[in-house]
Tab-separated table of N, CA, C and O in Angstrom:
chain	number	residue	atom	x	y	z
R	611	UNK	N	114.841	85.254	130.392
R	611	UNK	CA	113.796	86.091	129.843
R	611	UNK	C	112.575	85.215	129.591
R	611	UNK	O	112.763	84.063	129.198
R	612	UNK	N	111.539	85.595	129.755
R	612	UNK	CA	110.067	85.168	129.746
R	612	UNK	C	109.382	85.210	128.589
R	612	UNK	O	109.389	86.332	128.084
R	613	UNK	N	108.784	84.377	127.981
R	613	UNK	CA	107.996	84.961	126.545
R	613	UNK	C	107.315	85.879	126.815
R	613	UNK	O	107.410	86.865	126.084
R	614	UNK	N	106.700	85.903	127.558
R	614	UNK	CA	105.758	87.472	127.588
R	614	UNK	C	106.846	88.928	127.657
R	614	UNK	O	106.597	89.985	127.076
R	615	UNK	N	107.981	88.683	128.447
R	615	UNK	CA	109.428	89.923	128.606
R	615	UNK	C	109.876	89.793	126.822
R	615	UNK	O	109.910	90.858	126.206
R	616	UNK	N	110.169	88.629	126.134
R	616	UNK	CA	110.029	88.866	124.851
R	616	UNK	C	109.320	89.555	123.846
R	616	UNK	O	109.978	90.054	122.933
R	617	UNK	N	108.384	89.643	123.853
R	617	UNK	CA	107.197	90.282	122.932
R	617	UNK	C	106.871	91.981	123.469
R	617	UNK	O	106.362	92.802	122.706
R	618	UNK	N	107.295	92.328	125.009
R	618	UNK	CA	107.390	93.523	125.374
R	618	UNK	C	107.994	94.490	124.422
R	618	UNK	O	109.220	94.395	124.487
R	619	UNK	N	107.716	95.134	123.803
R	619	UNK	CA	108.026	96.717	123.122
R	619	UNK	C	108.930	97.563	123.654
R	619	UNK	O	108.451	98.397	124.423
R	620	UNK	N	110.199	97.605	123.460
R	620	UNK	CA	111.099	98.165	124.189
R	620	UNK	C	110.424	99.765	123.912
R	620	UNK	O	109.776	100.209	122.964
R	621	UNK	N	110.956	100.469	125.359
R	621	UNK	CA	110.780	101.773	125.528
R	621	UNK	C	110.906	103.183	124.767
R	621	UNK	O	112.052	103.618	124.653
R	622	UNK	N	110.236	103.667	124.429
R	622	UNK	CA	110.517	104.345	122.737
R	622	UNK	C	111.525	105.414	123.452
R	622	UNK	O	111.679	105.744	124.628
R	623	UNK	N	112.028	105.735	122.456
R	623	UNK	CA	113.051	106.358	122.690
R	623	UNK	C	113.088	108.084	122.737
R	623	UNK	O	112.385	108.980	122.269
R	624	UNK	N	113.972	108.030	123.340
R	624	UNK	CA	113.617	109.957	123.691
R	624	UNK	C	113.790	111.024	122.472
R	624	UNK	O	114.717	110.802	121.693
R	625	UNK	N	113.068	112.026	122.275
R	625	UNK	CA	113.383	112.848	121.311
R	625	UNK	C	114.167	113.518	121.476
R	625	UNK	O	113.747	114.675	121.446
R	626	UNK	N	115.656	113.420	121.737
R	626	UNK	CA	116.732	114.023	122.369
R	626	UNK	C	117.790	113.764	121.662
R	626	UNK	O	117.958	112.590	121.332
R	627	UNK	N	118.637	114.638	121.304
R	627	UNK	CA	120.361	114.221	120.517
R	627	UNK	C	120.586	113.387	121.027
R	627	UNK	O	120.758	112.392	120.324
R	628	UNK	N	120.749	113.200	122.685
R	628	UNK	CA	121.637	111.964	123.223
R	628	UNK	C	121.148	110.829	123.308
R	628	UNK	O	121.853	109.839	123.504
R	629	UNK	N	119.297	110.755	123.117
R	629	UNK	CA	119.085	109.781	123.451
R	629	UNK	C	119.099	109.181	122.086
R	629	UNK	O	119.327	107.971	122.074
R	630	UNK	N	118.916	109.728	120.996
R	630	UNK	CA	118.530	109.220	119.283
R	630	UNK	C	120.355	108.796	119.280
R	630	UNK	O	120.612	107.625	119.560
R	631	UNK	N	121.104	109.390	119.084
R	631	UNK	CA	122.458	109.399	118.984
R	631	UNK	C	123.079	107.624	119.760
R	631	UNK	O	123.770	106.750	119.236
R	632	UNK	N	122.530	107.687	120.976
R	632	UNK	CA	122.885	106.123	121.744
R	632	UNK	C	122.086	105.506	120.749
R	632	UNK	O	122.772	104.880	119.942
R	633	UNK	N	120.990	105.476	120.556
R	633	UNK	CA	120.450	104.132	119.601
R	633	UNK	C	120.961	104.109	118.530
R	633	UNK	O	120.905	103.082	117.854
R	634	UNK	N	121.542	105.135	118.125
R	634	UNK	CA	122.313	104.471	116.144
R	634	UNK	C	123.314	103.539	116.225
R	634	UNK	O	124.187	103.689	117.081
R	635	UNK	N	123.333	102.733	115.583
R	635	UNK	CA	125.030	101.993	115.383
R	635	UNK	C	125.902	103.000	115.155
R	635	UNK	O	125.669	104.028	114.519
R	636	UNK	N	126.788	102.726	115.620
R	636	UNK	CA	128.343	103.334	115.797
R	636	UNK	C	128.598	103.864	114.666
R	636	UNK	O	129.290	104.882	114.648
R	637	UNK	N	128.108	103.310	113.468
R	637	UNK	CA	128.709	103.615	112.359
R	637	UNK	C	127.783	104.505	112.215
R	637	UNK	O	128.367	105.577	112.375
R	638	UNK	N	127.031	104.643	112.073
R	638	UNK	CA	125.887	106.368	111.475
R	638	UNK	C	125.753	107.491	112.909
R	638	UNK	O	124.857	108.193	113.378
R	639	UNK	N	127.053	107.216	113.223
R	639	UNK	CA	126.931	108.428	114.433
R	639	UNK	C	127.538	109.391	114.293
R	639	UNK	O	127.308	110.421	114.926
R	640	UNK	N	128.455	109.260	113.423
R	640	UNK	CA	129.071	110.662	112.443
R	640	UNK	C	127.893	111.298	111.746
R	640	UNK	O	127.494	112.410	112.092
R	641	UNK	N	127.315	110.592	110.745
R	641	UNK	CA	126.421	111.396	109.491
R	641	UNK	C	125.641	111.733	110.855
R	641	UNK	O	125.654	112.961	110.952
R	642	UNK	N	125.019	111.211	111.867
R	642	UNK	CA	124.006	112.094	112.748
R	642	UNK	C	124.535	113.108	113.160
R	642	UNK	O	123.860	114.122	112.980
R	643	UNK	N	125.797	113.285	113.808
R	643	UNK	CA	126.279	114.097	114.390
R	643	UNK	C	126.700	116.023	112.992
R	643	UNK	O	126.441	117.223	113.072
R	644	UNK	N	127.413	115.111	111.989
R	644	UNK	CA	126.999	116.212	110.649
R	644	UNK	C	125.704	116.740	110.520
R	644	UNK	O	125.501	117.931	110.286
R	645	UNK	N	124.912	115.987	110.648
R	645	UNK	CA	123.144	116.455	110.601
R	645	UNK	C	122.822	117.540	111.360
R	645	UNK	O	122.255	118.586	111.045
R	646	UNK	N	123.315	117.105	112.544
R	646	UNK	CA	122.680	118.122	113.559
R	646	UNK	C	123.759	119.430	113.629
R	646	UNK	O	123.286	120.536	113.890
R	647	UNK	N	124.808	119.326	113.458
R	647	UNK	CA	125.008	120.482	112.948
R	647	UNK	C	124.515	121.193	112.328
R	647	UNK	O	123.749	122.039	112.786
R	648	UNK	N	124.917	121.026	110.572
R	648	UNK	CA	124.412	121.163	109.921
R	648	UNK	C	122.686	121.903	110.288
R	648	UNK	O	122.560	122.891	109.564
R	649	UNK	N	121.702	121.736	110.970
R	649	UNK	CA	120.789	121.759	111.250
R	649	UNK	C	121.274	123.180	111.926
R	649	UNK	O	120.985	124.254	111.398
R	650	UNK	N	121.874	123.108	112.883
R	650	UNK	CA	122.202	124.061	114.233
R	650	UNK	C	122.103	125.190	113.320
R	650	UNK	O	121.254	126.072	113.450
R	651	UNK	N	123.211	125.151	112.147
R	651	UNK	CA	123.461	126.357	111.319
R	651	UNK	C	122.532	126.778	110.477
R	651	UNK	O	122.535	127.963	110.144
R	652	UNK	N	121.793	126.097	110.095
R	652	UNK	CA	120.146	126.345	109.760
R	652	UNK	C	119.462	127.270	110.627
R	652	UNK	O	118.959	128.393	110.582
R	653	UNK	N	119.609	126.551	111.241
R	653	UNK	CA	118.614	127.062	112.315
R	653	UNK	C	119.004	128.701	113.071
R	653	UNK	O	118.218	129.465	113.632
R	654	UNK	N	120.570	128.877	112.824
R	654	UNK	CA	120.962	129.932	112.976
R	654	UNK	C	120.338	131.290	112.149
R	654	UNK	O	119.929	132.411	112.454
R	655	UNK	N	120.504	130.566	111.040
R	655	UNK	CA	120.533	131.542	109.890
R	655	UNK	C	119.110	131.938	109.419
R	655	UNK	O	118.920	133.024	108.872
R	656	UNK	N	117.880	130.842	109.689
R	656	UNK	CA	116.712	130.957	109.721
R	656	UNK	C	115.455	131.402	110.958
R	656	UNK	O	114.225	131.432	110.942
R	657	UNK	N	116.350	131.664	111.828
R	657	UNK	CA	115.746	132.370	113.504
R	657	UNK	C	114.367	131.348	113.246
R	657	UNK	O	113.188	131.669	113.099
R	658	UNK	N	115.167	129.678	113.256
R	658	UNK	CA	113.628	129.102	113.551
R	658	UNK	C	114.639	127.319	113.898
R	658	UNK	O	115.676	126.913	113.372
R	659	UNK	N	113.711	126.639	115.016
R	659	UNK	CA	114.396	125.373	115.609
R	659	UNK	C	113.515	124.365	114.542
R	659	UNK	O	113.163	123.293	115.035
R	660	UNK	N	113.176	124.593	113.285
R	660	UNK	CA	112.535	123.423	112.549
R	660	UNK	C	113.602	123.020	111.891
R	660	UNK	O	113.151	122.048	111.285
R	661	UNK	N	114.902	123.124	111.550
R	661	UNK	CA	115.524	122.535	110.936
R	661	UNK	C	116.349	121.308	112.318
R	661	UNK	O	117.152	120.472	112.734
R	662	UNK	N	115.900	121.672	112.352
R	662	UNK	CA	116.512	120.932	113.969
R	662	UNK	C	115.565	119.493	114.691
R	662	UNK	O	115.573	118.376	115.209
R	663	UNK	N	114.860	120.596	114.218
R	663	UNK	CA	113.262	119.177	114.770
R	663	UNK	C	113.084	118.234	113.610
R	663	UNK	O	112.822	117.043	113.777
R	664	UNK	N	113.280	118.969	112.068
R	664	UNK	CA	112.932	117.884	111.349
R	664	UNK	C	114.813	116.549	111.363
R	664	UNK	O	114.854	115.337	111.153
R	665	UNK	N	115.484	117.099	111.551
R	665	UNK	CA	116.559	116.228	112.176
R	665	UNK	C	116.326	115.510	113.034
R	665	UNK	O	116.148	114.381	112.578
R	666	UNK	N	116.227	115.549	114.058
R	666	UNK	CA	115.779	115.086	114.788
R	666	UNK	C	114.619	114.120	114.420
R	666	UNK	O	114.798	112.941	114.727
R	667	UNK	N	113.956	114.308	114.070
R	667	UNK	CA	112.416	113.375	113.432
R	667	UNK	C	112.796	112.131	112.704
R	667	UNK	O	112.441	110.988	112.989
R	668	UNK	N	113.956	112.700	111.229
R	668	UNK	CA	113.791	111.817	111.087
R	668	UNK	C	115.312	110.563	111.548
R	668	UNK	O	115.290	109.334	111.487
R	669	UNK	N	116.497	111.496	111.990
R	669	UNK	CA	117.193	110.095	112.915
R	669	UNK	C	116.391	109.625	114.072
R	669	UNK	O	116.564	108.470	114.463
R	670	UNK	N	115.642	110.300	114.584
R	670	UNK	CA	114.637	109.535	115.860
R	670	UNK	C	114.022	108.172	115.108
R	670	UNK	O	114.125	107.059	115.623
R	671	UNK	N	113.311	108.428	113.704
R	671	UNK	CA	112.532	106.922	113.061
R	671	UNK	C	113.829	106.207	112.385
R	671	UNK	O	113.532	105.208	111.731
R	672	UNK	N	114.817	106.442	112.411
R	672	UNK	CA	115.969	105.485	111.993
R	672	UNK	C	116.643	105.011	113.465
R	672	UNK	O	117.096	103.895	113.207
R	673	UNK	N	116.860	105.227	114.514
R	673	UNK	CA	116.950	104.847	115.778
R	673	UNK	C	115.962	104.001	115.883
R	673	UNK	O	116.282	102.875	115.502
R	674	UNK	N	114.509	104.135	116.379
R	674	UNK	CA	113.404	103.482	116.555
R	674	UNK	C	114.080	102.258	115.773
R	674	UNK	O	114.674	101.459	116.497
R	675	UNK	N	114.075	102.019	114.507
R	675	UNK	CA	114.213	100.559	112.887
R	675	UNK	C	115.417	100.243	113.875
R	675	UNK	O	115.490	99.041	114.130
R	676	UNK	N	116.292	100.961	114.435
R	676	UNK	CA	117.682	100.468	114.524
R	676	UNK	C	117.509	99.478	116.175
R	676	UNK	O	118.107	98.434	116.436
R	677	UNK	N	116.549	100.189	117.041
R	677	UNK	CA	116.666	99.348	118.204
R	677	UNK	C	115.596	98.133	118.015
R	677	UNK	O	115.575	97.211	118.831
R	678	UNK	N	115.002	98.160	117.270
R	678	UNK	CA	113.962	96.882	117.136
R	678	UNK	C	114.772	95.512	116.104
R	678	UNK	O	114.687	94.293	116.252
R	679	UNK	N	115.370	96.145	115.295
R	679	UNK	CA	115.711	94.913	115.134
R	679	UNK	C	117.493	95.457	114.139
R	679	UNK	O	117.574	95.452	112.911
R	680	UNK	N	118.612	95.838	115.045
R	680	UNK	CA	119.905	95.935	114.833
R	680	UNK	C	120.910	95.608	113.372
R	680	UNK	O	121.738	96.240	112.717
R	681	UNK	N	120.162	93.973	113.316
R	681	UNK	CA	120.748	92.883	112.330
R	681	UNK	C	119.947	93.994	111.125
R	681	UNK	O	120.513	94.999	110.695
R	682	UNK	N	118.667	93.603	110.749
R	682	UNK	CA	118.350	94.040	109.811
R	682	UNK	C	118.619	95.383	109.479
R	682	UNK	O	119.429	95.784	108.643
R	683	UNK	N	118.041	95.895	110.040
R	683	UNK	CA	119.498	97.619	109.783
R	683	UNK	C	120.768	97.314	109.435
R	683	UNK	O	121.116	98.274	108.748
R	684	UNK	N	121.414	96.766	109.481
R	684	UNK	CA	122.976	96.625	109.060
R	684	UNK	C	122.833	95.999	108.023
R	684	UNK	O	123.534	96.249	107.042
R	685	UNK	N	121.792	94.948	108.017
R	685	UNK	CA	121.796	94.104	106.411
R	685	UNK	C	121.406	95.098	105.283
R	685	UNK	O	122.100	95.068	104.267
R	686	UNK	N	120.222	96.104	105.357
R	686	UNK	CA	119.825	97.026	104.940
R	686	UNK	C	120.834	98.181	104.691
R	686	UNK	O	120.935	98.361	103.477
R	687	UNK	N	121.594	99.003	105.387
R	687	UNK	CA	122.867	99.379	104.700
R	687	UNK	C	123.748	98.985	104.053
R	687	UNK	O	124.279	99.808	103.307
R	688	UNK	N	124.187	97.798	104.062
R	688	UNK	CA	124.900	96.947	103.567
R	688	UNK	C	124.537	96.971	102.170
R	688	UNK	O	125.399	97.286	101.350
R	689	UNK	N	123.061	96.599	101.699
R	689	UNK	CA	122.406	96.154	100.607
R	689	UNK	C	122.706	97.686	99.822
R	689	UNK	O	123.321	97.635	98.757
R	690	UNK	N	122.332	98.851	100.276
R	690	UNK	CA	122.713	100.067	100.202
R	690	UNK	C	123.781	100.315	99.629
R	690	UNK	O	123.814	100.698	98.460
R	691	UNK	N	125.035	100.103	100.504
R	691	UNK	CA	126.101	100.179	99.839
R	691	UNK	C	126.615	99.579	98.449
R	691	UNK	O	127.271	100.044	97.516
R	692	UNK	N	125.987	98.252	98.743
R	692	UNK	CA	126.573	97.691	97.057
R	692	UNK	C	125.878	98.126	96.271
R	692	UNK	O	126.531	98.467	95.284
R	693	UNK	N	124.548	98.362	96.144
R	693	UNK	CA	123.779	99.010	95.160
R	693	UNK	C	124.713	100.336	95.076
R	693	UNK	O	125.145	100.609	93.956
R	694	UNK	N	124.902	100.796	95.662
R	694	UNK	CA	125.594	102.421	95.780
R	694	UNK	C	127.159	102.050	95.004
R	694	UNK	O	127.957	102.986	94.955
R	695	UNK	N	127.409	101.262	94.655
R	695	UNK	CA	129.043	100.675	94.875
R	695	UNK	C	129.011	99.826	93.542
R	695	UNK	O	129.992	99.192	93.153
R	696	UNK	N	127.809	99.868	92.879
R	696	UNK	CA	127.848	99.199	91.903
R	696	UNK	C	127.520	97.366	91.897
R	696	UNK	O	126.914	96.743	91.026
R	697	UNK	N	128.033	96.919	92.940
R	697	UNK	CA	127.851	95.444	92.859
R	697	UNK	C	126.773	95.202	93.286
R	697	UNK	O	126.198	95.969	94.059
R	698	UNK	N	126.210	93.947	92.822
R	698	UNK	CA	124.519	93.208	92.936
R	698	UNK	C	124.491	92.871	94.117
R	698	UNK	O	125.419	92.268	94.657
R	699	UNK	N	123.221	93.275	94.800
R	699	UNK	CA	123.505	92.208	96.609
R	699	UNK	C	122.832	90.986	96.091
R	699	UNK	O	122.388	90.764	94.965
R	700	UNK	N	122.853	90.266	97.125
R	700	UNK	CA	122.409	88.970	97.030
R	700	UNK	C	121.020	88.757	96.504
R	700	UNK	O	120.105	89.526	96.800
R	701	UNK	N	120.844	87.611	95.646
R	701	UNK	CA	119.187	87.559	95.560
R	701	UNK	C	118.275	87.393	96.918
R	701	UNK	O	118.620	86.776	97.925
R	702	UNK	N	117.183	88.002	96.739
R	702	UNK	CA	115.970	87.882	97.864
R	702	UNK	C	115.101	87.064	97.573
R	702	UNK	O	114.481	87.277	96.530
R	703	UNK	N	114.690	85.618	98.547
R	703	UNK	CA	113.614	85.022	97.955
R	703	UNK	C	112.749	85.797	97.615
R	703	UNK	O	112.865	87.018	97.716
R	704	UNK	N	111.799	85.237	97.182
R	704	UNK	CA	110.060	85.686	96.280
R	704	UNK	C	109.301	85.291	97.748
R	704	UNK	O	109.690	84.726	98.771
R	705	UNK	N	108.200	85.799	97.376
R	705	UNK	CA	107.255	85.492	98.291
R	705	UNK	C	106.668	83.991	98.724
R	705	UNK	O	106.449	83.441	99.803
R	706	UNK	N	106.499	83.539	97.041
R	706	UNK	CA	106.235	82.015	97.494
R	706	UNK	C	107.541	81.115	98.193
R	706	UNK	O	107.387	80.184	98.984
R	707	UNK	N	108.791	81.614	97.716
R	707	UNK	CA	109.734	80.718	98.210
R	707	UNK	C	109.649	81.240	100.045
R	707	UNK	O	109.997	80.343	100.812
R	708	UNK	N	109.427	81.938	100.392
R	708	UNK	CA	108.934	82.627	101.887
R	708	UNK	C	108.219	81.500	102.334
R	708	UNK	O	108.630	80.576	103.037
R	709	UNK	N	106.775	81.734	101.705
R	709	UNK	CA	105.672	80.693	102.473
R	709	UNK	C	106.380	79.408	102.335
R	709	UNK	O	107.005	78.978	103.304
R	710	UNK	N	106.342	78.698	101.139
R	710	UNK	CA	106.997	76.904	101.239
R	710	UNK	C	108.134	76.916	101.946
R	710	UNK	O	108.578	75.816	102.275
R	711	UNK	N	108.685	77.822	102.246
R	711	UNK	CA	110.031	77.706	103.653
R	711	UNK	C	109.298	77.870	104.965
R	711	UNK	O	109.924	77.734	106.017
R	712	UNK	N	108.336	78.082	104.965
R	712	UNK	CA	108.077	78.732	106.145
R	712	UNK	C	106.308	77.677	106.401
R	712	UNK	O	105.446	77.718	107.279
R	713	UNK	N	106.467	76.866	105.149
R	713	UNK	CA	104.998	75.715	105.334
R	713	UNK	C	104.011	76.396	105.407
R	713	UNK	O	103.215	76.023	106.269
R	714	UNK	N	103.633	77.578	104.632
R	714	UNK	CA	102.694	77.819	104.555
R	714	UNK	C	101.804	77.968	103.366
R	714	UNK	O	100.624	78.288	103.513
């Protein structure tokens, strides 16, 4: 791979069940798949496809976070869960400890 093929913007992703659905991790492909149900029957009961679109909308911008950078999405649920679970996640540097790690 090329630095310039590096810095390329992978291909945004389709506004489609199947295509939002391939970009989630494995693990949030249930709650998507509940969603869009869930939605379907909305959408039944309301003779209107917005419960559907706003599903869609917003696992499409959690796909997008999820194909750009994988790791941090998982660290980010993770952090989620223990907050959710009661236990402390790890401390986060500060900002200055950022820059003097990073020499700036």
């Amino acid at each position: 791979m090329t630095a310039a093929a590096a810095h390329e913007p992978s291909p945004e992703i389709a506004r489609t069940p199947e295509a939002i659905r391939a970009a989630l991790l494995p693990e949030e492909r249930d709650a998507f798949d509940a969603d869009c149900r869930h939605a379907l029957g909305q959408a039944v009961e309301q003779s209107s496809l917005q419960p559907v679109r706003d599903v869609l909308d917003h696992w499409w911008r959690i796909a997008t976070v999820t194909r750009h950078d994988p790791a941090a999405h998982r660290r980010m649920l993770a952090r989620v869960d223990q907050t959710l679970t009661g236990q402390t996640p790890p401390r986060l540097r500060t900002w200055d400890e950022l820059r003097t790690e990073r020499g700036l």
